[in-house]
């Protein structure tokens, strides 16, 4: 499954691993947090696949929904069955481009503020998004970090009235991925 995801990422990005500067990870991290008066909800996924084309700025993320881990098993079960319907819609994806990628020198240590535009597909719904983040380069290692929010209603994720006060309308997302050069 992981190998298929990486091959899909490369095809979607329309790149050739042998011709361009490709940076990849299969162990990136995405977490989310929902703060409500009743109970905070937090989960983390350490199995995120992602690819950056250092020459074109193309960036892709693929996330298996069932790989999110919660502190409470019941929360994880409700998340997968009732909200994300992960048996029917098993993954989320972002496919886009770093619009200011020319400001990033992938060969030079530094911290570069970036903005990515593209399509976020979550719960089977594709929405255009623009997200700010940082690309940090140190000793040839590339780290991408970002924090942004998504509205549940934009992706048709229902909050049943019985538990609506336990789930925020907006979820905070954090990305922290370390990449290695693959070409």
mmCIF file of C-alpha atoms in Angstrom:
data_model
loop_
_atom_site.group_PDB
_atom_site.id
_atom_site.type_symbol
_atom_site.label_atom_id
_atom_site.label_comp_id
_atom_site.label_asym_id
_atom_site.label_seq_id
_atom_site.Cartn_x
_atom_site.Cartn_y
_atom_site.Cartn_z
ATOM 1 C CA UNK A 1 0.000 0.000 0.000
ATOM 2 C CA UNK A 2 2.782 2.450 0.915
ATOM 3 C CA UNK A 3 4.691 1.717 -2.295
ATOM 4 C CA UNK A 4 1.527 2.285 -4.338
ATOM 5 C CA UNK A 5 0.937 5.590 -2.541
ATOM 6 C CA UNK A 6 4.453 6.840 -3.341
ATOM 7 C CA UNK A 7 4.145 5.800 -7.000
ATOM 8 C CA UNK A 8 0.750 7.533 -7.157
ATOM 9 C CA UNK A 9 2.262 10.686 -5.656
ATOM 10 C CA UNK A 10 4.987 10.748 -8.308
ATOM 11 C CA UNK A 11 2.493 10.196 -11.135
ATOM 12 C CA UNK A 12 0.095 12.841 -9.793
ATOM 13 C CA UNK A 13 2.896 15.360 -9.579
ATOM 14 C CA UNK A 14 3.905 14.569 -13.148
ATOM 15 C CA UNK A 15 7.574 14.230 -12.327
ATOM 16 C CA UNK A 16 10.380 11.883 -13.157
ATOM 17 C CA UNK A 17 12.469 10.859 -10.169
ATOM 18 C CA UNK A 18 15.577 10.712 -12.323
ATOM 19 C CA UNK A 19 15.300 14.170 -13.881
ATOM 20 C CA UNK A 20 14.445 16.471 -10.982
ATOM 21 C CA UNK A 21 15.196 17.214 -7.334
ATOM 22 C CA UNK A 22 12.598 15.083 -5.547
ATOM 23 C CA UNK A 23 12.297 15.039 -1.752
ATOM 24 C CA UNK A 24 10.128 12.398 -0.094
ATOM 25 C CA UNK A 25 8.939 11.043 3.220
ATOM 26 C CA UNK A 26 6.775 8.119 4.278
ATOM 27 C CA UNK A 27 6.905 8.977 7.967
ATOM 28 C CA UNK A 28 5.663 12.560 8.052
ATOM 29 C CA UNK A 29 3.459 13.744 10.878
ATOM 30 C CA UNK A 30 0.053 15.397 10.765
ATOM 31 C CA UNK A 31 -1.919 16.083 13.901
ATOM 32 C CA UNK A 32 -5.191 17.802 14.634
ATOM 33 C CA UNK A 33 -6.750 19.425 17.663
ATOM 34 C CA UNK A 34 -10.302 20.425 18.543
ATOM 35 C CA UNK A 35 -10.873 22.530 21.658
ATOM 36 C CA UNK A 36 -14.322 22.627 23.205
ATOM 37 C CA UNK A 37 -15.662 23.388 26.685
ATOM 38 C CA UNK A 38 -16.593 19.721 27.178
ATOM 39 C CA UNK A 39 -13.493 17.853 25.984
ATOM 40 C CA UNK A 40 -10.417 18.410 23.830
ATOM 41 C CA UNK A 41 -9.953 16.038 20.911
ATOM 42 C CA UNK A 42 -6.475 15.373 19.616
ATOM 43 C CA UNK A 43 -4.980 12.823 17.226
ATOM 44 C CA UNK A 44 -1.671 12.215 15.488
ATOM 45 C CA UNK A 45 -0.670 10.361 12.329
ATOM 46 C CA UNK A 46 3.034 9.452 11.872
ATOM 47 C CA UNK A 47 2.592 7.605 8.563
ATOM 48 C CA UNK A 48 2.108 10.515 6.173
ATOM 49 C CA UNK A 49 3.552 10.159 2.664
ATOM 50 C CA UNK A 50 4.641 13.343 0.939
ATOM 51 C CA UNK A 51 6.726 14.530 -1.979
ATOM 52 C CA UNK A 52 8.204 17.899 -2.952
ATOM 53 C CA UNK A 53 9.644 18.673 -6.360
ATOM 54 C CA UNK A 54 12.427 21.149 -5.544
ATOM 55 C CA UNK A 55 12.514 22.487 -9.094
ATOM 56 C CA UNK A 56 8.810 23.036 -9.807
ATOM 57 C CA UNK A 57 7.491 23.516 -6.251
ATOM 58 C CA UNK A 58 4.903 20.766 -6.672
ATOM 59 C CA UNK A 59 3.935 19.241 -3.329
ATOM 60 C CA UNK A 60 1.706 16.265 -2.526
ATOM 61 C CA UNK A 61 0.535 14.724 0.759
ATOM 62 C CA UNK A 62 -1.301 11.388 1.130
ATOM 63 C CA UNK A 63 -2.785 10.465 4.511
ATOM 64 C CA UNK A 64 -4.491 7.228 5.530
ATOM 65 C CA UNK A 65 -7.315 8.267 7.852
ATOM 66 C CA UNK A 66 -7.170 5.049 9.910
ATOM 67 C CA UNK A 67 -3.559 5.875 10.848
ATOM 68 C CA UNK A 68 -4.627 8.693 13.191
ATOM 69 C CA UNK A 69 -4.105 7.677 16.818
ATOM 70 C CA UNK A 70 -6.105 9.054 19.745
ATOM 71 C CA UNK A 71 -5.561 8.921 23.485
ATOM 72 C CA UNK A 72 -8.948 7.198 23.889
ATOM 73 C CA UNK A 73 -9.825 4.167 21.764
ATOM 74 C CA UNK A 74 -13.520 5.121 21.713
ATOM 75 C CA UNK A 75 -12.665 8.519 20.182
ATOM 76 C CA UNK A 76 -10.636 6.770 17.489
ATOM 77 C CA UNK A 77 -13.527 4.420 16.738
ATOM 78 C CA UNK A 78 -16.071 7.260 16.513
ATOM 79 C CA UNK A 79 -13.686 9.316 14.352
ATOM 80 C CA UNK A 80 -13.276 6.481 11.834
ATOM 81 C CA UNK A 81 -16.846 5.174 11.804
ATOM 82 C CA UNK A 82 -19.097 8.167 12.464
ATOM 83 C CA UNK A 83 -17.229 11.218 11.197
ATOM 84 C CA UNK A 84 -14.593 10.319 8.612
ATOM 85 C CA UNK A 85 -16.199 7.081 7.357
ATOM 86 C CA UNK A 86 -12.679 5.772 6.763
ATOM 87 C CA UNK A 87 -13.809 2.381 5.455
ATOM 88 C CA UNK A 88 -15.563 4.158 2.550
ATOM 89 C CA UNK A 89 -13.170 7.117 2.222
ATOM 90 C CA UNK A 90 -9.771 5.770 3.375
ATOM 91 C CA UNK A 91 -7.476 8.693 2.650
ATOM 92 C CA UNK A 92 -7.063 12.424 2.463
ATOM 93 C CA UNK A 93 -4.798 14.185 -0.032
ATOM 94 C CA UNK A 94 -3.316 17.544 -0.800
ATOM 95 C CA UNK A 95 -1.985 18.216 -4.274
ATOM 96 C CA UNK A 96 -0.632 21.633 -5.076
ATOM 97 C CA UNK A 97 2.299 23.914 -5.585
ATOM 98 C CA UNK A 98 4.496 26.087 -3.400
ATOM 99 C CA UNK A 99 3.776 29.397 -5.100
ATOM 100 C CA UNK A 100 6.978 31.063 -3.891
ATOM 101 C CA UNK A 101 9.245 28.030 -4.303
ATOM 102 C CA UNK A 102 11.826 30.108 -6.177
ATOM 103 C CA UNK A 103 12.641 31.782 -2.837
ATOM 104 C CA UNK A 104 13.743 28.407 -1.379
ATOM 105 C CA UNK A 105 17.347 27.316 -1.932
ATOM 106 C CA UNK A 106 17.172 23.564 -1.290
ATOM 107 C CA UNK A 107 20.981 23.415 -1.265
ATOM 108 C CA UNK A 108 21.470 26.067 1.429
ATOM 109 C CA UNK A 109 20.712 25.849 5.154
ATOM 110 C CA UNK A 110 18.027 28.281 6.215
ATOM 111 C CA UNK A 111 14.416 28.835 7.113
ATOM 112 C CA UNK A 112 12.115 29.850 4.277
ATOM 113 C CA UNK A 113 8.509 31.035 4.683
ATOM 114 C CA UNK A 114 6.356 29.477 1.953
ATOM 115 C CA UNK A 115 2.780 29.434 0.736
ATOM 116 C CA UNK A 116 1.196 26.418 -0.960
ATOM 117 C CA UNK A 117 -1.930 26.520 -3.077
ATOM 118 C CA UNK A 118 -3.790 23.470 -4.239
ATOM 119 C CA UNK A 119 -6.636 21.084 -3.618
ATOM 120 C CA UNK A 120 -7.272 19.463 -0.252
ATOM 121 C CA UNK A 121 -9.417 16.350 -0.540
ATOM 122 C CA UNK A 122 -10.883 15.382 2.817
ATOM 123 C CA UNK A 123 -13.868 13.117 3.450
ATOM 124 C CA UNK A 124 -14.180 12.750 -0.325
ATOM 125 C CA UNK A 125 -14.656 16.503 -0.862
ATOM 126 C CA UNK A 126 -12.080 18.502 -2.827
ATOM 127 C CA UNK A 127 -11.635 22.164 -1.885
ATOM 128 C CA UNK A 128 -9.068 24.727 -3.051
ATOM 129 C CA UNK A 129 -6.888 25.932 -0.165
ATOM 130 C CA UNK A 130 -3.971 28.238 0.458
ATOM 131 C CA UNK A 131 -1.706 27.345 3.372
ATOM 132 C CA UNK A 132 1.338 29.095 4.828
ATOM 133 C CA UNK A 133 4.262 27.180 6.245
ATOM 134 C CA UNK A 134 8.012 27.005 6.625
ATOM 135 C CA UNK A 135 10.655 24.959 4.846
ATOM 136 C CA UNK A 136 13.725 24.557 7.046
ATOM 137 C CA UNK A 137 16.926 23.152 5.605
ATOM 138 C CA UNK A 138 19.764 21.964 7.801
ATOM 139 C CA UNK A 139 22.620 19.697 6.736
ATOM 140 C CA UNK A 140 20.702 18.534 3.664
ATOM 141 C CA UNK A 141 17.572 17.614 5.646
ATOM 142 C CA UNK A 142 14.349 19.321 4.617
ATOM 143 C CA UNK A 143 11.614 19.916 7.193
ATOM 144 C CA UNK A 144 8.195 21.317 6.303
ATOM 145 C CA UNK A 145 5.999 22.709 9.064
ATOM 146 C CA UNK A 146 2.598 24.321 8.814
ATOM 147 C CA UNK A 147 -0.421 25.134 10.934
ATOM 148 C CA UNK A 148 -3.855 25.844 9.504
ATOM 149 C CA UNK A 149 -7.534 25.214 10.169
ATOM 150 C CA UNK A 150 -10.320 23.474 8.300
ATOM 151 C CA UNK A 151 -14.048 23.916 8.757
ATOM 152 C CA UNK A 152 -15.897 20.619 9.088
ATOM 153 C CA UNK A 153 -18.863 21.895 7.084
ATOM 154 C CA UNK A 154 -16.583 22.623 4.080
ATOM 155 C CA UNK A 155 -15.910 18.884 3.848
ATOM 156 C CA UNK A 156 -19.419 17.722 4.788
ATOM 157 C CA UNK A 157 -18.254 16.202 8.064
ATOM 158 C CA UNK A 158 -21.376 16.038 10.210
ATOM 159 C CA UNK A 159 -21.475 16.923 13.900
ATOM 160 C CA UNK A 160 -24.465 15.017 15.336
ATOM 161 C CA UNK A 161 -26.588 17.278 17.538
ATOM 162 C CA UNK A 162 -26.116 14.934 20.508
ATOM 163 C CA UNK A 163 -22.349 15.651 20.588
ATOM 164 C CA UNK A 164 -22.144 18.953 18.675
ATOM 165 C CA UNK A 165 -20.907 20.789 21.781
ATOM 166 C CA UNK A 166 -18.028 18.288 22.109
ATOM 167 C CA UNK A 167 -16.685 18.878 18.607
ATOM 168 C CA UNK A 168 -15.484 22.236 17.364
ATOM 169 C CA UNK A 169 -16.707 23.533 13.995
ATOM 170 C CA UNK A 170 -13.077 24.247 13.063
ATOM 171 C CA UNK A 171 -10.176 21.828 13.491
ATOM 172 C CA UNK A 172 -6.563 22.983 13.902
ATOM 173 C CA UNK A 173 -4.120 20.994 11.743
ATOM 174 C CA UNK A 174 -0.331 20.787 12.238
ATOM 175 C CA UNK A 175 2.145 19.362 9.737
ATOM 176 C CA UNK A 176 5.727 18.362 10.522
ATOM 177 C CA UNK A 177 7.458 16.332 7.811
ATOM 178 C CA UNK A 178 11.151 15.574 7.316
ATOM 179 C CA UNK A 179 12.159 14.752 3.744
ATOM 180 C CA UNK A 180 15.120 13.072 2.103
ATOM 181 C CA UNK A 181 16.308 13.649 -1.429
ATOM 182 C CA UNK A 182 15.362 10.780 -3.753
ATOM 183 C CA UNK A 183 17.137 11.877 -6.902
#
